[in-house]
mmCIF file of C-alpha atoms in Angstrom:
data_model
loop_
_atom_site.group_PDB
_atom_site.id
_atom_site.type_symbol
_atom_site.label_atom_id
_atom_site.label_comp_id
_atom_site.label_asym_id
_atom_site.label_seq_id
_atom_site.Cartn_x
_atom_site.Cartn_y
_atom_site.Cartn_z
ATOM 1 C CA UNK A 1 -87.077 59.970 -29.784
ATOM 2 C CA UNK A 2 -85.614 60.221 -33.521
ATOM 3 C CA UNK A 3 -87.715 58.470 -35.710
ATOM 4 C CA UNK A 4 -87.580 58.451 -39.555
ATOM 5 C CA UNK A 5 -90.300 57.280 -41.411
ATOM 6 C CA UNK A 6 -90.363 56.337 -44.939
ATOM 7 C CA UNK A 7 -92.977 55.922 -47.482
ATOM 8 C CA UNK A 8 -94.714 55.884 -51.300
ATOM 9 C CA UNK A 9 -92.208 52.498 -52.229
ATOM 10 C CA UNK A 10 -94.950 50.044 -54.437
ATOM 11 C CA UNK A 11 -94.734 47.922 -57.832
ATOM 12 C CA UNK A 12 -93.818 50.384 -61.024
ATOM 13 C CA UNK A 13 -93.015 48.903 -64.075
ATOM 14 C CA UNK A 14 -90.075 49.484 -65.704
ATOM 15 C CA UNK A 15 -89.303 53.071 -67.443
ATOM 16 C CA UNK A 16 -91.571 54.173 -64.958
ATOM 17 C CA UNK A 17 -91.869 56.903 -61.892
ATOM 18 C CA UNK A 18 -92.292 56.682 -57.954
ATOM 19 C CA UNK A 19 -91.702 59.280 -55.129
ATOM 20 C CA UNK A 20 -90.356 58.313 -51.893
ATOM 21 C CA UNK A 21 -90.989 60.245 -48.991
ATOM 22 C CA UNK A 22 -89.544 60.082 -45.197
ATOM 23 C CA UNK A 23 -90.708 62.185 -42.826
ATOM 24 C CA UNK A 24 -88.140 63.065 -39.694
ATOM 25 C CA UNK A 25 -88.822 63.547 -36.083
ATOM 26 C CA UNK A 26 -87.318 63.890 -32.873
ATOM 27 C CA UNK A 27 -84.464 66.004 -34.258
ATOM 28 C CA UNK A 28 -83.944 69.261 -35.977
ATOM 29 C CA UNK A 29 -83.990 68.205 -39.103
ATOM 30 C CA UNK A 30 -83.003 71.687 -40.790
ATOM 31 C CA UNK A 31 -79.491 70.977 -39.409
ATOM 32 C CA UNK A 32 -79.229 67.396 -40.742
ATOM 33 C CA UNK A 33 -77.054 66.155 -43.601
ATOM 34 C CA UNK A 34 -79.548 63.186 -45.319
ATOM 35 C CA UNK A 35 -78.770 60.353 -47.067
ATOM 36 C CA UNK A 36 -80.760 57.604 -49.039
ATOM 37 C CA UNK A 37 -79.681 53.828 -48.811
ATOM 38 C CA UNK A 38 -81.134 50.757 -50.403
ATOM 39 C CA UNK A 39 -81.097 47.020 -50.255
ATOM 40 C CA UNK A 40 -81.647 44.907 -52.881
ATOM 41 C CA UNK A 41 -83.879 41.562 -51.703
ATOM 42 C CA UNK A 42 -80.885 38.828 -50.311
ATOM 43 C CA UNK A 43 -78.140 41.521 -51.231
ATOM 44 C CA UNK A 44 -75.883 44.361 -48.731
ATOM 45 C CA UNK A 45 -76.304 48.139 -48.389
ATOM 46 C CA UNK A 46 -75.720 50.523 -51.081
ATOM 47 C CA UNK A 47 -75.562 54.140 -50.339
ATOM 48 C CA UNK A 48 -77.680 56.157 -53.340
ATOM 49 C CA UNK A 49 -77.155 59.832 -52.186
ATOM 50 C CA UNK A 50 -76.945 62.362 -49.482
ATOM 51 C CA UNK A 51 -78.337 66.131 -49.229
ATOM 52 C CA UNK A 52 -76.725 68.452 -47.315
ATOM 53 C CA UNK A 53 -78.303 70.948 -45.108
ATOM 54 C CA UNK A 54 -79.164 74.358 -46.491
ATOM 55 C CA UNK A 55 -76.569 76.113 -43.886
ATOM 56 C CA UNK A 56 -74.385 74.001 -45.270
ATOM 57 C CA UNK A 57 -74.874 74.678 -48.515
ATOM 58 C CA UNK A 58 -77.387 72.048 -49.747
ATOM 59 C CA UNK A 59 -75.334 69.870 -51.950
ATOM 60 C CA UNK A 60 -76.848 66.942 -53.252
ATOM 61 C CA UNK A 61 -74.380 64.123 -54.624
ATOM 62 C CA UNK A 62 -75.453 60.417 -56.223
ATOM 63 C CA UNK A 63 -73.873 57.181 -56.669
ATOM 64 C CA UNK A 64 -73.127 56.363 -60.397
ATOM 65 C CA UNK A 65 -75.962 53.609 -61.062
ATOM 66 C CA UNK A 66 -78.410 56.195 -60.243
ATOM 67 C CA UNK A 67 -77.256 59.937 -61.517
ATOM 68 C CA UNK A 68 -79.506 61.412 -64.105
ATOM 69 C CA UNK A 69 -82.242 59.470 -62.844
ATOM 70 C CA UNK A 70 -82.859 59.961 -59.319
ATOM 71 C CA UNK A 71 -83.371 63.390 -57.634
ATOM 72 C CA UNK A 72 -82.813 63.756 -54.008
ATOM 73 C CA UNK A 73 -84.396 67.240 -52.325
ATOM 74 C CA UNK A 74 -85.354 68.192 -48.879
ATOM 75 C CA UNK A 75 -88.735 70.309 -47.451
ATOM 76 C CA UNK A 76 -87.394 71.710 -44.373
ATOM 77 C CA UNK A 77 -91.013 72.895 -43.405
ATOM 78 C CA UNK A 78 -92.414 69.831 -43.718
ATOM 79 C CA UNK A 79 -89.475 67.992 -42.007
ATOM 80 C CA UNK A 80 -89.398 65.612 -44.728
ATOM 81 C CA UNK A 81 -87.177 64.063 -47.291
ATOM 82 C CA UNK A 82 -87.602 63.055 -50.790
ATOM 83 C CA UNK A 83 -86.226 60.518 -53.722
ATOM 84 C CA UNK A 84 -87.638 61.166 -57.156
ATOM 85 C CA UNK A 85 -86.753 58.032 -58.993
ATOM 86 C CA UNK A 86 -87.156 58.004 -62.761
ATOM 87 C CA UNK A 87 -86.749 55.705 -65.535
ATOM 88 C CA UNK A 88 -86.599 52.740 -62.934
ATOM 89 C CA UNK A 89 -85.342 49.861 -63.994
ATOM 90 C CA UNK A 90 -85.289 46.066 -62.164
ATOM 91 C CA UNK A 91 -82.200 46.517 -60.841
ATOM 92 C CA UNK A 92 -83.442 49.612 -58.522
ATOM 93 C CA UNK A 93 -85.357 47.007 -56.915
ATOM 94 C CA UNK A 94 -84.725 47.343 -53.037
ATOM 95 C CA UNK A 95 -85.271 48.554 -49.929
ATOM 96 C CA UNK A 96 -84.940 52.218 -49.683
ATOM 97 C CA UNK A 97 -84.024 53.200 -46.345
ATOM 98 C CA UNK A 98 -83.514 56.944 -45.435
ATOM 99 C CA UNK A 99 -81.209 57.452 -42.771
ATOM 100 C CA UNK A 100 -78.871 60.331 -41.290
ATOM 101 C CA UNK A 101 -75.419 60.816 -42.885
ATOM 102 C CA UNK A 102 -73.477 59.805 -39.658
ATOM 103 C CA UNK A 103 -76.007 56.980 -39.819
ATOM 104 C CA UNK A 104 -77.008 56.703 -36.269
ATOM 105 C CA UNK A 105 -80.641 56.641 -37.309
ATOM 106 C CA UNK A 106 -82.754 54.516 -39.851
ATOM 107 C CA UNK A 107 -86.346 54.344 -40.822
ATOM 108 C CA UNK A 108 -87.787 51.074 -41.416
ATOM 109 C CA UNK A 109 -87.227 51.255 -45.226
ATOM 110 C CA UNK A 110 -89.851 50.957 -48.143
ATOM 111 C CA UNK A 111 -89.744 48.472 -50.475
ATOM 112 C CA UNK A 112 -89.939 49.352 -54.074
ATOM 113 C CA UNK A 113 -90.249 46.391 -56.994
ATOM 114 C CA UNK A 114 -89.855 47.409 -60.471
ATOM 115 C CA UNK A 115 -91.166 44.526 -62.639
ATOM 116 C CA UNK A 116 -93.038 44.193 -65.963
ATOM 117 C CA UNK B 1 -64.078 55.037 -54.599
ATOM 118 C CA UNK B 2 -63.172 52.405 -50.764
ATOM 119 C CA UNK B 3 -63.612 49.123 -51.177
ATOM 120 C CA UNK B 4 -64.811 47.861 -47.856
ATOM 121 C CA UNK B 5 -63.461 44.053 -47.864
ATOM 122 C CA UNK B 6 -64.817 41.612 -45.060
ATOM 123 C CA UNK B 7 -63.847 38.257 -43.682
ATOM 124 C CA UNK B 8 -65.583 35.940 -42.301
ATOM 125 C CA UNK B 9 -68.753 35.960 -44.754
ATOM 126 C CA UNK B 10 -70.185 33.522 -42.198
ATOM 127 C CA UNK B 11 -69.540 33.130 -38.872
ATOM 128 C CA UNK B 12 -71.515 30.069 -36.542
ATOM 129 C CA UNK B 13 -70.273 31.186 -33.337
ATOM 130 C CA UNK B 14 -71.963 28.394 -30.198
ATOM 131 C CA UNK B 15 -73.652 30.548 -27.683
ATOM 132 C CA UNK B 16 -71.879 31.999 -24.973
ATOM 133 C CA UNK B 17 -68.267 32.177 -27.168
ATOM 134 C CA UNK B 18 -66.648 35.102 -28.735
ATOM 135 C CA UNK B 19 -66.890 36.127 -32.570
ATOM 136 C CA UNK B 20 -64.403 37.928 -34.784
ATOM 137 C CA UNK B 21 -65.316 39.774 -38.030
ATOM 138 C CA UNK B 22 -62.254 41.939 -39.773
ATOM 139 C CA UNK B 23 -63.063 44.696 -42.535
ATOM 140 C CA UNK B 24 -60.262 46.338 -44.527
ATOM 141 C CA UNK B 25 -60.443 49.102 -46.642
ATOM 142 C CA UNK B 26 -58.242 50.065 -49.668
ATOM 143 C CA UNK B 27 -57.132 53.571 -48.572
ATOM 144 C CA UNK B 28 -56.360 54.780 -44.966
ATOM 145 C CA UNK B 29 -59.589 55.917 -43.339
ATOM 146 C CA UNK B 30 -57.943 58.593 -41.525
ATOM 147 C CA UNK B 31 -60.124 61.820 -42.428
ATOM 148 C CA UNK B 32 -58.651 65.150 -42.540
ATOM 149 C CA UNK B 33 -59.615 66.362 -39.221
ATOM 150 C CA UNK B 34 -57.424 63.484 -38.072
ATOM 151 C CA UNK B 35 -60.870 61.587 -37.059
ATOM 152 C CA UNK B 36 -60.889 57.864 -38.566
ATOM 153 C CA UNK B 37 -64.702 57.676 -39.834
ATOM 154 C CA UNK B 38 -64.828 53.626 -39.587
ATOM 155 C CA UNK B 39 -68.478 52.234 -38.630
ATOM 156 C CA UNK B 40 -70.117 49.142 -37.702
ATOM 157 C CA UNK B 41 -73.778 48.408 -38.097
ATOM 158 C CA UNK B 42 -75.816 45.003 -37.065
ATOM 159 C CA UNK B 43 -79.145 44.094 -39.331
ATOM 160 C CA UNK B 44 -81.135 41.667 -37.572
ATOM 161 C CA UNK B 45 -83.449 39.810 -39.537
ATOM 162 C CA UNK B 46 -85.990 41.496 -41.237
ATOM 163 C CA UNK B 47 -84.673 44.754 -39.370
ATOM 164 C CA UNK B 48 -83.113 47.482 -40.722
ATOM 165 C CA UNK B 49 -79.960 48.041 -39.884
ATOM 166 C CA UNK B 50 -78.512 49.367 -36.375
ATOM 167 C CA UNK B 51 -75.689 51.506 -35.609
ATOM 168 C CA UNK B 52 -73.352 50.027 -33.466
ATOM 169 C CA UNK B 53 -70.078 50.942 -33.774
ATOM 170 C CA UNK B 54 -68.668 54.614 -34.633
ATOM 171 C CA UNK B 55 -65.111 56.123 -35.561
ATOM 172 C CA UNK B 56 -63.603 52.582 -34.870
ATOM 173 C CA UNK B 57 -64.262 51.961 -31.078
ATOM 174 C CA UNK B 58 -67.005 54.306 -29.785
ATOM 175 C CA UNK B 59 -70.533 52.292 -28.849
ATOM 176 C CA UNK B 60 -73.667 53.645 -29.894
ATOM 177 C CA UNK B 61 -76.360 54.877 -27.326
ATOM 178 C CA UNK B 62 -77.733 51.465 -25.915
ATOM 179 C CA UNK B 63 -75.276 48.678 -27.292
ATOM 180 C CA UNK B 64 -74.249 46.333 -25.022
ATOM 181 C CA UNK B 65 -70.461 46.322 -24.081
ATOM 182 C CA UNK B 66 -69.984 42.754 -25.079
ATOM 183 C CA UNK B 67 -69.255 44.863 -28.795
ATOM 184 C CA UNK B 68 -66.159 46.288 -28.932
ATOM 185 C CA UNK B 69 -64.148 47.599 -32.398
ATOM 186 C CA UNK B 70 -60.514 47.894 -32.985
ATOM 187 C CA UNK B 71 -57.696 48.909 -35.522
ATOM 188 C CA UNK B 72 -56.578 51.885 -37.027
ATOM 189 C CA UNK B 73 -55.893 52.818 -40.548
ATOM 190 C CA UNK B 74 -56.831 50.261 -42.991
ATOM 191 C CA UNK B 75 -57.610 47.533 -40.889
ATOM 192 C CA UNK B 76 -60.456 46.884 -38.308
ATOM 193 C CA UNK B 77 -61.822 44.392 -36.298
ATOM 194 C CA UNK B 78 -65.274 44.262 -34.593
ATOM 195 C CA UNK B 79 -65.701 41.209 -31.487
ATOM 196 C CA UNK B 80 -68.180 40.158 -29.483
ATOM 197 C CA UNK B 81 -66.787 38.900 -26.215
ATOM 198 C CA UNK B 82 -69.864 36.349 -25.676
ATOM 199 C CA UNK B 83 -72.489 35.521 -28.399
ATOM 200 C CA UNK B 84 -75.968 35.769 -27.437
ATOM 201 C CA UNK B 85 -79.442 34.122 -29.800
ATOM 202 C CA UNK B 86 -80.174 38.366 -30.539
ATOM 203 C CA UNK B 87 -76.903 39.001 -32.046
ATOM 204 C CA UNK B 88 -78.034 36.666 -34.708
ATOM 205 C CA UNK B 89 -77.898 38.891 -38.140
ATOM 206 C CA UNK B 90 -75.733 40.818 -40.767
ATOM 207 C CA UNK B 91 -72.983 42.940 -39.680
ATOM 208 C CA UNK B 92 -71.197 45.412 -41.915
ATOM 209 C CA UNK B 93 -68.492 47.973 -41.530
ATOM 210 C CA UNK B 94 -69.048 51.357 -43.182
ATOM 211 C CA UNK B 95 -66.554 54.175 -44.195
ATOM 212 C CA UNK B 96 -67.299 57.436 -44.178
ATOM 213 C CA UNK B 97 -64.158 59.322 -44.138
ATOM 214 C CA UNK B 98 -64.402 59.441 -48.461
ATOM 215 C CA UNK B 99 -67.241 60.496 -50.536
ATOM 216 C CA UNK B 100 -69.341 58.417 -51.421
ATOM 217 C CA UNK B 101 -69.802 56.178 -47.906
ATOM 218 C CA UNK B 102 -68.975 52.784 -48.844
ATOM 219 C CA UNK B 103 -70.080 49.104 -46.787
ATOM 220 C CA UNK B 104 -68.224 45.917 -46.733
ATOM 221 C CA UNK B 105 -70.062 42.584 -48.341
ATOM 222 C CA UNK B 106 -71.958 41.938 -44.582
ATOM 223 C CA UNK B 107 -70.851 38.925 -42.456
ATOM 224 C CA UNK B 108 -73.666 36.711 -41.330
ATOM 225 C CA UNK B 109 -73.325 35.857 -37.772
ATOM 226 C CA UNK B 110 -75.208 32.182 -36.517
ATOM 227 C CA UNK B 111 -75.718 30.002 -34.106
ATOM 228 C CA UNK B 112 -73.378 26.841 -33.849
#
């Protein structure tokens, strides 16, 4: 059974730093192209990036509202996925959900508030 | 970048009777590989959201067949044939044929 599990979402105030984390089973994860959505509270989807996998060359891309200040990366090892998000400010309030590019699987999402 | 455009918004369907949402995009979806990479996904609430729906008319592993989706090009339509009290929620359609993958608005399906 895929599963994707997400974590580390919390309160950060703004200017400030948090890691999200999913960790991926149930599928070979090496092989899989990656991609971070979020949510914001009462609002639709918006896609923030994708990583490609390493055979694939490992490209990362970003949508504009967050380039420069989120970093997506991958730990094939560890079968895990990662969004560094920097300088955070209240609009990057959402859900983050970590899902597969094709997007036939989703975790459950984390929620991350960025308030003073 | 696609703008994914969606109609209804809202949609109170009474039990047991079919619902309609349309999504149009502003450029064809039709990839390269001649593939059209049009998706639909159902958020129930306080879910996240659910694949449904792939390249326009394909159901997901496990989705009932009372979802179908339609169209071709720029337009698309996704029905169910009878609504049940589960398929309560947001739908949206999703392109992926253009970087960066782009969703329509959502159309909240209810209850009559």
């Amino acid at each position: 059974e895929v599963q994707l599990v997400e974590s580390g979402g919390g309160l950060v105030k703004p200017g400030g730093s948090l890691r999200l984390s999913c960790a991926a089973s149930g599928f070979t994860f090496t092989n899989a192209w990656m991609s971070w959505v979020r949510q914001a509270p009462g609002k639709g989807l918006e896609w923030v990036g994708r990583i490609k996998s390493k055979t694939d060359g490992g490209t990362i891309d970003y949508a504009a509202p967050v380039k420069g200040r989120f970093t997506i990366s991958r730990d094939d090892s560890k079968n895990t996925l990662y969004l560094q998000m920097n300088s955070l400010k209240t609009e990057d309030t959402a859900v983050y959900y970590c899902t597969t590019v094709s997007v036939k699987n989703w975790g459950q999402g984390t929620l991350v508030t960025v308030s003073s | 970048d696609i703008v994914m455009t969606q109609t209804p918004l809202s949609s109170p369907v009474p039990l047991g009777q079919p619902a309609s949402i349309s999504c149009r995009s502003s450029q064809s979806l039709v990839h390269s590989d001649g593939n059209t990479y049009l998706s639909w996904l159902q958020q129930r609430p306080g879910q996240p959201p659910r694949l449904l729906i792939y390249k326009i008319s394909n159901r997901f592993s496990g989705v009932p067949d009372r979802f179908s989706g339609s169209g071709a090009g720029t337009d698309f339509t996704l029905k169910i044939s009878r609504v049940k009290s589960e398929d309560v929620g947001v739908y949206y359609c999703m392109q992926g044929a253009q970087f960066p993958q782009t969703f329509g608005q959502g159309t909240k399906v209810e209850i009559k």
